[in-house]
GROMACS .gro file of C-alpha atoms in nm:
model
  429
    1UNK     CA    1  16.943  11.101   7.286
    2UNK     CA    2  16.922  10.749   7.395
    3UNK     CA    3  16.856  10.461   7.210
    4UNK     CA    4  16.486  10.380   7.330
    5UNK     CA    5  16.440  10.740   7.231
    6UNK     CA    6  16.551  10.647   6.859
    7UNK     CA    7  16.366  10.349   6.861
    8UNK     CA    8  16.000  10.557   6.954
    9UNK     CA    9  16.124  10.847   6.720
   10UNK     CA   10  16.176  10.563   6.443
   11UNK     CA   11  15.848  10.394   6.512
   12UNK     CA   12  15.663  10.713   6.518
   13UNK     CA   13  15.783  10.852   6.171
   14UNK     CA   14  15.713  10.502   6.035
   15UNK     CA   15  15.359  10.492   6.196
   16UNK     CA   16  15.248  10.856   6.085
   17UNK     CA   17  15.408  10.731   5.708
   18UNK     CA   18  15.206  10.447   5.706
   19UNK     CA   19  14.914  10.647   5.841
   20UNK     CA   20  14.999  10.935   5.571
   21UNK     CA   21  14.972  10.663   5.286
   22UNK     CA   22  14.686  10.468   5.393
   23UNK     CA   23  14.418  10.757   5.509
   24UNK     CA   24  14.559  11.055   5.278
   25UNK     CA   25  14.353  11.001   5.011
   26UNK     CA   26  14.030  10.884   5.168
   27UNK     CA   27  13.715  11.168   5.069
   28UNK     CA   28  13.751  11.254   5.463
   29UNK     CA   29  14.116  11.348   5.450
   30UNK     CA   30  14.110  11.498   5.145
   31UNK     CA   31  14.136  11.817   5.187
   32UNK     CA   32  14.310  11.860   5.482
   33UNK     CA   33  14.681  11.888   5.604
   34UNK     CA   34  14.722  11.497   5.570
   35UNK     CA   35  14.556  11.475   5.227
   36UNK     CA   36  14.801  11.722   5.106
   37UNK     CA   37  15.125  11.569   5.220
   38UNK     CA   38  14.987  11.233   5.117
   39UNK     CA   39  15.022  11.426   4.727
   40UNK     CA   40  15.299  11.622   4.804
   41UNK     CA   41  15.508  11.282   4.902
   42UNK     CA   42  15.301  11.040   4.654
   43UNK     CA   43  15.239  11.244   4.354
   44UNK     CA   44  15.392  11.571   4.341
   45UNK     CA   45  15.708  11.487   4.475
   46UNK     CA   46  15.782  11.205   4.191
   47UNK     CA   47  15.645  11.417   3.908
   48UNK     CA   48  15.906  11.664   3.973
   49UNK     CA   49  16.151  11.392   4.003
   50UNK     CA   50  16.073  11.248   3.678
   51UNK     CA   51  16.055  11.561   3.525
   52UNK     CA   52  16.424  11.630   3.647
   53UNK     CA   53  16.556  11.253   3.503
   54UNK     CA   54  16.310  11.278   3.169
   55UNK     CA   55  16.564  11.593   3.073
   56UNK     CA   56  16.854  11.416   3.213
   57UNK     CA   57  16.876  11.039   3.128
   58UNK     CA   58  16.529  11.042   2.914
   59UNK     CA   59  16.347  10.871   3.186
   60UNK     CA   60  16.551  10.584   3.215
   61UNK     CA   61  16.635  10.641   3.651
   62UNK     CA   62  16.283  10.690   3.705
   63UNK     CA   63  16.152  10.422   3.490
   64UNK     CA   64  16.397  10.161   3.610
   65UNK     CA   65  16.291  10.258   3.981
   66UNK     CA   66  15.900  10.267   3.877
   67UNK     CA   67  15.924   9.897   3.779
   68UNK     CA   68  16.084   9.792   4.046
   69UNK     CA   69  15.869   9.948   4.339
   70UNK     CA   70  15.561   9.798   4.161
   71UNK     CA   71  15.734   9.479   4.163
   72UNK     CA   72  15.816   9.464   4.509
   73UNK     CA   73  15.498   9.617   4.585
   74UNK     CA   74  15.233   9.483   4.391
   75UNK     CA   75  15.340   9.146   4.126
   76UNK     CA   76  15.280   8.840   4.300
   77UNK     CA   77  15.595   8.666   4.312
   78UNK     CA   78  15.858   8.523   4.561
   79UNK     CA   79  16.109   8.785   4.594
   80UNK     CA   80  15.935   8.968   4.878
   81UNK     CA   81  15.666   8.730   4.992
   82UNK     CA   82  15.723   8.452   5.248
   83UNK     CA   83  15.501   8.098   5.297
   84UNK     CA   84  15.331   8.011   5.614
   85UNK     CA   85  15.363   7.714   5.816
   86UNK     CA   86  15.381   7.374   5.610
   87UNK     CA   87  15.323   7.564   5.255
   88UNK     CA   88  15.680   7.644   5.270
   89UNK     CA   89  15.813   7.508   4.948
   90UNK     CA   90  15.465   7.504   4.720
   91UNK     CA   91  15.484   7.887   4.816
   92UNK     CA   92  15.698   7.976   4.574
   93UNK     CA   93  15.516   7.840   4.334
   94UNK     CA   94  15.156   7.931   4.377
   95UNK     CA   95  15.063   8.333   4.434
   96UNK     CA   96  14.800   8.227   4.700
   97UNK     CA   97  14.996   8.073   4.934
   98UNK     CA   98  15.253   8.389   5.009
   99UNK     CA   99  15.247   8.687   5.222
  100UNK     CA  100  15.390   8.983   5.225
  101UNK     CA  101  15.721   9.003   5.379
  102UNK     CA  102  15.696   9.323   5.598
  103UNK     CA  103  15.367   9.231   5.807
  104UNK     CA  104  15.526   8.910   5.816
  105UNK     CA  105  15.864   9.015   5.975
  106UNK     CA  106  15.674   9.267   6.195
  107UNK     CA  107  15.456   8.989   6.362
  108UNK     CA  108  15.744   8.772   6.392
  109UNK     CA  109  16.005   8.979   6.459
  110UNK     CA  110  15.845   9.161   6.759
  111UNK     CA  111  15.725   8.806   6.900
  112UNK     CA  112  16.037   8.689   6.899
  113UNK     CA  113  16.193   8.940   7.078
  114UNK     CA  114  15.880   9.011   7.322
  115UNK     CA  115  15.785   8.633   7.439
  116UNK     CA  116  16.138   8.562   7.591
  117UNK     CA  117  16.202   8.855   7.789
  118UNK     CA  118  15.838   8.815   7.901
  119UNK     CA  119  15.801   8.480   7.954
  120UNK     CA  120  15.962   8.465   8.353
  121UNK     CA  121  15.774   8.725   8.437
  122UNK     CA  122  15.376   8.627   8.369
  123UNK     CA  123  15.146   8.301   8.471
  124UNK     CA  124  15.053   8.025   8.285
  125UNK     CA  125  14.645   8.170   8.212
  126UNK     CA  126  14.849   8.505   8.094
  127UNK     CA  127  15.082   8.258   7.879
  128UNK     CA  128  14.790   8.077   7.731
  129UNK     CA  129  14.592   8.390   7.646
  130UNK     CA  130  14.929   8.534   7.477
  131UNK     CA  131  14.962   8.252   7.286
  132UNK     CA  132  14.607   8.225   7.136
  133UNK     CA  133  14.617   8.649   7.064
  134UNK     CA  134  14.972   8.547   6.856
  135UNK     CA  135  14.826   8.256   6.657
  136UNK     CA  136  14.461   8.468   6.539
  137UNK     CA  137  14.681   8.740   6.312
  138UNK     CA  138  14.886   8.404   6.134
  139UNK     CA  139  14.560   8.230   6.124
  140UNK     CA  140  14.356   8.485   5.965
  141UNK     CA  141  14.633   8.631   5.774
  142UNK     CA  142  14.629   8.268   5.645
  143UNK     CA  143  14.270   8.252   5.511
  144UNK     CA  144  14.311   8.615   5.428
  145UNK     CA  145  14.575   8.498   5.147
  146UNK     CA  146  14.431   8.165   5.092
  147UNK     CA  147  14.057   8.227   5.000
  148UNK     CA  148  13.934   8.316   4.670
  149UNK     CA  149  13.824   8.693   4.738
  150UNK     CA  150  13.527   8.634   4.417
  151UNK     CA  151  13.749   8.623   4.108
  152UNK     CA  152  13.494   8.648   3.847
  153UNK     CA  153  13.522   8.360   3.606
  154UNK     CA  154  13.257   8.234   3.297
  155UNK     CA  155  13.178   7.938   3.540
  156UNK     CA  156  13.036   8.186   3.767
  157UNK     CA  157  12.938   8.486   3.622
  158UNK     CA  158  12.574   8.374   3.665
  159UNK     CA  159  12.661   8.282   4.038
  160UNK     CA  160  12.807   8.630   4.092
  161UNK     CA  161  12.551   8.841   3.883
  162UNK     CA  162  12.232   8.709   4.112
  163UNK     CA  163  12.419   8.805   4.438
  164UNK     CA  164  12.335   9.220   4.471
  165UNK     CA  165  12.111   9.401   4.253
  166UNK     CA  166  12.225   9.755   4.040
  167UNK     CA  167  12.189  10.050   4.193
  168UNK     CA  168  12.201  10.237   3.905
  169UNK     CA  169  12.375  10.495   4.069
  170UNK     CA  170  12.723  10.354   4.076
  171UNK     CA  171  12.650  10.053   3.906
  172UNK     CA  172  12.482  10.023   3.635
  173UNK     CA  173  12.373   9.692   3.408
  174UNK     CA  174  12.577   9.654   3.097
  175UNK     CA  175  12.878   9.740   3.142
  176UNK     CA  176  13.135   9.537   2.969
  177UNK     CA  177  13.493   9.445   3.151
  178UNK     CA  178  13.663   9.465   2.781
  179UNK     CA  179  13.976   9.230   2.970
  180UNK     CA  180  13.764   8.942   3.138
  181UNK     CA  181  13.522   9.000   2.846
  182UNK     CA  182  13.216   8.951   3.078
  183UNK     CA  183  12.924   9.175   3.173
  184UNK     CA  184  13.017   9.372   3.533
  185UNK     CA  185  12.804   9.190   3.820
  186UNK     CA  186  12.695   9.513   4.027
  187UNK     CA  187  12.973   9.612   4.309
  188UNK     CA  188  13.261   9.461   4.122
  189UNK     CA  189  13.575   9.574   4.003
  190UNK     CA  190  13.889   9.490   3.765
  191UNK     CA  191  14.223   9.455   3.961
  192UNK     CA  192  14.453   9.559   3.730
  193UNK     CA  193  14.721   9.358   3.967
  194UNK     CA  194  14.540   9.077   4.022
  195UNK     CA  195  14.396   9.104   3.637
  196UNK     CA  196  14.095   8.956   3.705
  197UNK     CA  197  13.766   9.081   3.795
  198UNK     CA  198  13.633   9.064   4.189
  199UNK     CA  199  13.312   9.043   4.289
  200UNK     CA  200  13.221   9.331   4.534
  201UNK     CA  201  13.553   9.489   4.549
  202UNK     CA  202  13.647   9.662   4.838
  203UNK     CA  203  14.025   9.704   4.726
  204UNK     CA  204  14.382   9.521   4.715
  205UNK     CA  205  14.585   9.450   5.009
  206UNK     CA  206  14.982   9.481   4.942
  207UNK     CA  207  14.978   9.341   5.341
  208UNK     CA  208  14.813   9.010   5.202
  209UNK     CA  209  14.916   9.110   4.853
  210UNK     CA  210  14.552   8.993   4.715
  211UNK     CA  211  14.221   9.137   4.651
  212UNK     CA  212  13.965   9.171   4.949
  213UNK     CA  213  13.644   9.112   4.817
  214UNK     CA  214  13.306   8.915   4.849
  215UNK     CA  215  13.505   8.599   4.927
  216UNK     CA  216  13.756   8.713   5.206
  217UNK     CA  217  13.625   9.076   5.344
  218UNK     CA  218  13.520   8.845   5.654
  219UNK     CA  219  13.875   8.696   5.697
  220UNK     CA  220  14.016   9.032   5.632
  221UNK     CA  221  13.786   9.193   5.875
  222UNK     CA  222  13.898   8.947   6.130
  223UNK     CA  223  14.256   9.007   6.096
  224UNK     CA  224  14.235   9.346   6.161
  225UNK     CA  225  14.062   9.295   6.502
  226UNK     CA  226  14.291   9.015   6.575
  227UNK     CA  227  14.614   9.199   6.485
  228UNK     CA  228  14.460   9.503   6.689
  229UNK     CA  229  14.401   9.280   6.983
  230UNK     CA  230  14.749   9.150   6.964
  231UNK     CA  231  14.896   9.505   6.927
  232UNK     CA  232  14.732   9.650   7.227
  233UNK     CA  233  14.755   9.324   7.461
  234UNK     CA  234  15.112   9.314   7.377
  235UNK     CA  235  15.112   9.709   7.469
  236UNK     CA  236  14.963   9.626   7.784
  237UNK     CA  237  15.158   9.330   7.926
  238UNK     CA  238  15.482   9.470   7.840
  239UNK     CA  239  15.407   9.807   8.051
  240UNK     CA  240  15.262   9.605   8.329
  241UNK     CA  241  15.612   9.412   8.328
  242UNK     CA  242  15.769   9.714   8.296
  243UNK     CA  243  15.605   9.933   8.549
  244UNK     CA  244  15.672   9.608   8.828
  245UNK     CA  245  16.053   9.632   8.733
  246UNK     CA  246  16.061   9.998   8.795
  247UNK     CA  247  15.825   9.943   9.145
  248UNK     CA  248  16.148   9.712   9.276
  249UNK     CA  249  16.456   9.976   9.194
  250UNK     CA  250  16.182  10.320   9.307
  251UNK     CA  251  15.934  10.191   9.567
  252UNK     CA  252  15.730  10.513   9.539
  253UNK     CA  253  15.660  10.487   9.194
  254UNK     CA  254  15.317  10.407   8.999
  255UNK     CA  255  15.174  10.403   8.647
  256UNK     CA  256  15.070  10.733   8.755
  257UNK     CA  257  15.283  10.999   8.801
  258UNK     CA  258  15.273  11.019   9.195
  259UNK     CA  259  15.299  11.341   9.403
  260UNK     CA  260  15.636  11.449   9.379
  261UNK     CA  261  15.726  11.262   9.119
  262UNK     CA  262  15.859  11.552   8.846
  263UNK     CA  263  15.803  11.436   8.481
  264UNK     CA  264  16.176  11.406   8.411
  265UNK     CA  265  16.212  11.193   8.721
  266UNK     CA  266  15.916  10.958   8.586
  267UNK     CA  267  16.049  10.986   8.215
  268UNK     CA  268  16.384  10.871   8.383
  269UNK     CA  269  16.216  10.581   8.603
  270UNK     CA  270  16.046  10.435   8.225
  271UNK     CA  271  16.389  10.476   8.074
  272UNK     CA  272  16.568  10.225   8.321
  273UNK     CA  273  16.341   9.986   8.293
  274UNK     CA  274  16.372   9.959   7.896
  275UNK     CA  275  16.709   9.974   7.914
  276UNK     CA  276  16.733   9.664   8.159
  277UNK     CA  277  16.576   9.471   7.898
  278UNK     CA  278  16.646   9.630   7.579
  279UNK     CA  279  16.437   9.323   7.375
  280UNK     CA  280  16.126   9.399   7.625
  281UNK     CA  281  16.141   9.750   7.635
  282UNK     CA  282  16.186   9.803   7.256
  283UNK     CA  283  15.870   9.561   7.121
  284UNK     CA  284  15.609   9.695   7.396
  285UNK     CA  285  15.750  10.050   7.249
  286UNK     CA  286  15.667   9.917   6.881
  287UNK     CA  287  15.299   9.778   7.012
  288UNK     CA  288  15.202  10.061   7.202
  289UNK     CA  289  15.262  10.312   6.928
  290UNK     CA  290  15.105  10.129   6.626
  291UNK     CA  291  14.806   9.993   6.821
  292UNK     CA  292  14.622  10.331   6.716
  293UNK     CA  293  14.739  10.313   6.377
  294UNK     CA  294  14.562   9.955   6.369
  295UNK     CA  295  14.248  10.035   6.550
  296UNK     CA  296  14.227  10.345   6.313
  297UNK     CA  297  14.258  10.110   6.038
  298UNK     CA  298  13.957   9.839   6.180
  299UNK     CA  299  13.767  10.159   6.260
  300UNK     CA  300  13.784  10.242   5.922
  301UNK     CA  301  13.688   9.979   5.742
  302UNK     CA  302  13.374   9.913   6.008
  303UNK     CA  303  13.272  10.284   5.931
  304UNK     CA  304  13.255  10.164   5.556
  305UNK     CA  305  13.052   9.847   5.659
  306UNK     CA  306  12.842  10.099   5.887
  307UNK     CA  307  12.749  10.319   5.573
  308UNK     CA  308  12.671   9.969   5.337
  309UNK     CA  309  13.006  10.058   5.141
  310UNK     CA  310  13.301   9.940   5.010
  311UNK     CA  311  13.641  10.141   5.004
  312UNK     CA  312  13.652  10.138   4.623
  313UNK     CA  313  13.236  10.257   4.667
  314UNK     CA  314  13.363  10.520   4.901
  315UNK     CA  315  13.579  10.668   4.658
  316UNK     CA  316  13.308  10.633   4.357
  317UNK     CA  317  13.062  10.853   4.615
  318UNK     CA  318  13.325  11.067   4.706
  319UNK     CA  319  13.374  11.145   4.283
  320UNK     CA  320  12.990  11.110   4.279
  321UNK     CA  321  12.983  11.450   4.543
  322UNK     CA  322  13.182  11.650   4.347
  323UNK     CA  323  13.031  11.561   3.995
  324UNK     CA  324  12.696  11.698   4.215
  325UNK     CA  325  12.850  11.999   4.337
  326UNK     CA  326  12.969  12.092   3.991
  327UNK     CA  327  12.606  12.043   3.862
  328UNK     CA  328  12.683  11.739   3.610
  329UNK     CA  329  12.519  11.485   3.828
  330UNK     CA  330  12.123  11.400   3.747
  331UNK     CA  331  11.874  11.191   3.896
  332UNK     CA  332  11.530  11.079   3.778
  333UNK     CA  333  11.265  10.842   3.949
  334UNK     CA  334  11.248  10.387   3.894
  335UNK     CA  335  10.927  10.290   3.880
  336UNK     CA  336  10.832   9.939   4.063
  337UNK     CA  337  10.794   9.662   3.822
  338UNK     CA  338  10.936   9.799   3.543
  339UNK     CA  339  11.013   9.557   3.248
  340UNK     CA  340  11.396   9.543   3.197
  341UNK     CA  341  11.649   9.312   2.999
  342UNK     CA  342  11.738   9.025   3.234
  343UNK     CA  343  12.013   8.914   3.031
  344UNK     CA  344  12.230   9.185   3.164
  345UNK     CA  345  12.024   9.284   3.456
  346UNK     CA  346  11.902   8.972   3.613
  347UNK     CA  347  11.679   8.958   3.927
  348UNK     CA  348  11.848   8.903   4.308
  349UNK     CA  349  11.601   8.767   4.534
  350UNK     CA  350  11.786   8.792   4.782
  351UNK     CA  351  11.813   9.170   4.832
  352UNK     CA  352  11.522   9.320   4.978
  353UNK     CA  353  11.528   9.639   4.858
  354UNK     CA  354  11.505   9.770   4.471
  355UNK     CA  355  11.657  10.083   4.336
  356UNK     CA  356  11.411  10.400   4.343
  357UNK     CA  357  11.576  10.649   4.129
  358UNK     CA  358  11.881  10.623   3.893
  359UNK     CA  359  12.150  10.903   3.895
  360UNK     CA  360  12.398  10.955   3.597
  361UNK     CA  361  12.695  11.206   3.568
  362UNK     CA  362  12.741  11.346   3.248
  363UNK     CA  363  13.092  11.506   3.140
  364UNK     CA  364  12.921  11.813   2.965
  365UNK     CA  365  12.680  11.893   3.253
  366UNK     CA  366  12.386  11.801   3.050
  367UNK     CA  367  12.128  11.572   3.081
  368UNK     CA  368  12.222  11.209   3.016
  369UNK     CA  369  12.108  11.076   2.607
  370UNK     CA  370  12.113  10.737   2.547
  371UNK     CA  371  12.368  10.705   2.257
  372UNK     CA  372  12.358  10.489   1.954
  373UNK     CA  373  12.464  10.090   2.092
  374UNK     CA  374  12.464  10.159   2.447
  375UNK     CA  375  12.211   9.988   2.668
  376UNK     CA  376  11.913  10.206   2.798
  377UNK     CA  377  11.951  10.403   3.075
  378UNK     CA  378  11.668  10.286   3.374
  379UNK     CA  379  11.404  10.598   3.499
  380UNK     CA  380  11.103  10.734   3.359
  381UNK     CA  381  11.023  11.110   3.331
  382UNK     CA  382  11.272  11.418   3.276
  383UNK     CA  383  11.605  11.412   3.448
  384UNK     CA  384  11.657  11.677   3.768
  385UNK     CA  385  12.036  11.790   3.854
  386UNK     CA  386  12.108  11.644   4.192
  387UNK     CA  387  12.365  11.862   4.424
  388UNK     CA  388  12.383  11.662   4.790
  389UNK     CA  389  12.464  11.302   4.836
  390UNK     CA  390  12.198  11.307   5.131
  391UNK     CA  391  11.897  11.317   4.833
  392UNK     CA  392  12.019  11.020   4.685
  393UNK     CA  393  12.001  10.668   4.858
  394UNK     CA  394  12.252  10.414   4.910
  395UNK     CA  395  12.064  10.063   4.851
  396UNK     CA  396  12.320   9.858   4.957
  397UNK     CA  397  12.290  10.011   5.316
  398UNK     CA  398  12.075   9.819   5.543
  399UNK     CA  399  12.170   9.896   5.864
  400UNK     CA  400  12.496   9.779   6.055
  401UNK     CA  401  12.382   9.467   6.169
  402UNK     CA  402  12.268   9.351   5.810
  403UNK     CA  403  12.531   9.492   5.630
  404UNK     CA  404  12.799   9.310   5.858
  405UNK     CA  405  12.645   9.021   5.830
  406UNK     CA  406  12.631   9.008   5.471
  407UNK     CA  407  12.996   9.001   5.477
  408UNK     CA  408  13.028   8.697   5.748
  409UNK     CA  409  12.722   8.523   5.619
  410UNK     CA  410  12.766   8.322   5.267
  411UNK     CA  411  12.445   8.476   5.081
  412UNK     CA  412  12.302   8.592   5.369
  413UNK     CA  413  11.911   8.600   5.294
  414UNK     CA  414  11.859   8.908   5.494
  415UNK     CA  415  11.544   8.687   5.659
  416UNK     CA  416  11.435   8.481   5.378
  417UNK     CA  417  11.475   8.105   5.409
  418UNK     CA  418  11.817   7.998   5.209
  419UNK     CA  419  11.570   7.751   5.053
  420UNK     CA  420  11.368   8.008   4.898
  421UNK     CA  421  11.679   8.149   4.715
  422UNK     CA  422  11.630   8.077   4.330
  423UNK     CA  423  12.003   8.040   4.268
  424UNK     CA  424  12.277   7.790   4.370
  425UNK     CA  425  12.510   7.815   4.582
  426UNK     CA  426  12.937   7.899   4.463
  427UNK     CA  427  13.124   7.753   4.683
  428UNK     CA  428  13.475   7.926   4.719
  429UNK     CA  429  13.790   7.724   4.710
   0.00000   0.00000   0.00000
């Protein structure tokens, strides 16, 4: 086995890893082949472990190698996060200013050694474009780390509680974040790594090792496309380089295996010409196979803006489903107008829809009861079990366009004048 064939071995068990981890517990994948080596490796596979070193060493091995994964992985500190361009040295001081080390080394370890062997070989509007597809993944990685992705503070809670309405379905008014000690805005979330609260939470990034939420989805959203962009363009000029090498040593040859031309003899032709230039031939191999990984990952997150949710939404419905199909989950009519407590359900103008039926799911499979100091639960009329998502709306889905550009847009009035808005405007820092 040669060593190109390591390399694309290498990248493809690291690419179907990364895939494994990141899509292996999404409601899709659940229960299929991939959901159930994403437990086997992630859950089942270090219970037994820890079971083994709680008899040996009391837990100690496991314990000791607990903390340090979720150090490296998750706490926000200097040890395996790097600074970008002139924030070198205030990097290590302030958590939004680093990034995480792998992406980091990925982007500018392939770059380095791509651009040099490329360079002779393209013109200067292929150079330019090159250069602007490397510099959109730093820049948005950038803002990715740098903006505020809506930490929920007391100076604006108010700010953050007008901005979506509850859909008392997943979110409903009054709930109490016991470690901010504020009221939960609708769509929010407590980090418990970046131990704060975030205002429509879609779910924390280890690659930008922050949040994304209300304040950076856009930014994160952008790096994606940009980093898929860069992936496949990268994939593409490298085997165009490639494939002109191998047309000077075998005349005959094309992209396409030509008549004649057995697939060990074509194999063989590719082979050369990654070998001649080991640098070249290695980094096109590394873009080409985790392009799909990163499209996958855009295509993703665009189905979730599609359907007017967030990840950490997705996985609420996904629970929601099977609360239904157990026959705990119950839904009973809103009426329009109804009086309700503002002070922990205040109005959004903005949104142009209200809720029209609130759903609950009970742990004992009966109806919901409103117990003694908890607030009132929104509906009139007896409560029906629900059993399909499809009979219960999603009011924070209003149709791709809107819903994308209530991510992009700063309080996007969804056709209402920004002057007509009641509340004012947050600005991030």
């Amino acid at each position: 086995m040669g060593p190109l064939a390591k390399v694309a071995i290498f990248i493809l068990v690291v690419s179907f890893g990364v895939f494994v981890t990141f899509f292996g517990r999404i409601p899709a994948l659940r229960h299929t082949p991939i959901g159930a080596l994403h437990r086997t490796i992630w859950i089942h596979i270090p219970k037994f472990f820890t079971a083994v070193d709680e008899r040996l060493t009391g837990g100690r091995i496991s314990g000791g190698l607990s903390r340090g994964v979720n150090r490296m992985l998750y706490d926000r500190h200097p040890t395996v996060v790097v600074s970008l361009l002139f924030h070198l040295r205030t990097a290590w001081k302030s958590a939004n200013t680093k990034l995480k080390i792998f992406f980091l080394v990925m982007l500018v370890g392939g770059e380095y050694m791509f651009l040099p062997a490329a360079w002779p070989y393209i013109g200067w509007l292929t150079k330019l474009t090159a250069l602007i597809a490397v510099a959109l993944p730093y820049t948005f990685l950038y803002l990715s780390c740098y903006s505020d992705p809506g930490f929920i503070t007391p100076e604006n809670h108010a700010y953050y509680m007008s901005l979506y309405p509850y859909d008392h379905a997943l979110f409903h008014p009054g709930r109490y974040c016991e470690t901010c000690k504020l009221l939960k805005p609708a769509r929010s979330k407590h980090c418990s790594i970046c131990k704060r609260c975030i205002a429509k939470a879609d779910h924390h990034c280890v690659f930008i090792n922050l949040c994304v939420g209300y304040g950076n989805h856009h930014w994160f959203l952008s790096l994606l496309l940009s980093t898929a962009v860069l992936t496949s363009y990268g994939g593409v000029l490298g085997l165009s380089i490639l494939s002109g090498v191998v047309k000077e040593r075998f005349p005959g040859w094309s992209v396409w295996p030509p008549a004649g031309y057995g697939l060990n003899k074509y194999l063989i032709a590719w082979s050369w010409a990654m070998q001649r230039d080991i640098n070249l031939g290695a980094t096109t191999l590394l873009a080409a196979l985790t392009s799909p990984l990163v499209w996958a990952l855009l295509a993703y997150t665009l189905y979730h803006v599609y359907c007017g949710t967030t990840t950490n939404e997705s996985l609420k419905w996904s629970e929601m489903a099977e609360d239904m199909s157990d026959g705990y989950a119950f839904t009973r009519p809103i009426q329009r107008g109804r009086q309700r407590d503002f002070r922990i359900e205040p109005s959004c103008p903005r949104w142009p829809v209200e809720p029209e039926m609130a759903v609950i799911a009970t742990a004992d499979g009966q109806p919901p009861l409103v117990q003694q100091g908890m607030p009132p639960i929104a509906g009139h009329g007896d409560w029906q079990r629900v059993w399909k998502l499809k009979n219960v709306e999603n009011m924070y889905d209003l149709g791709f366009r809107d819903n994308l550009a209530d991510i992009f847009i700063r309080e996007y009035a969804f056709g209402k004048l920004r002057e007509e808005l009641p509340f004012k405007s947050h600005r991030l820092n």
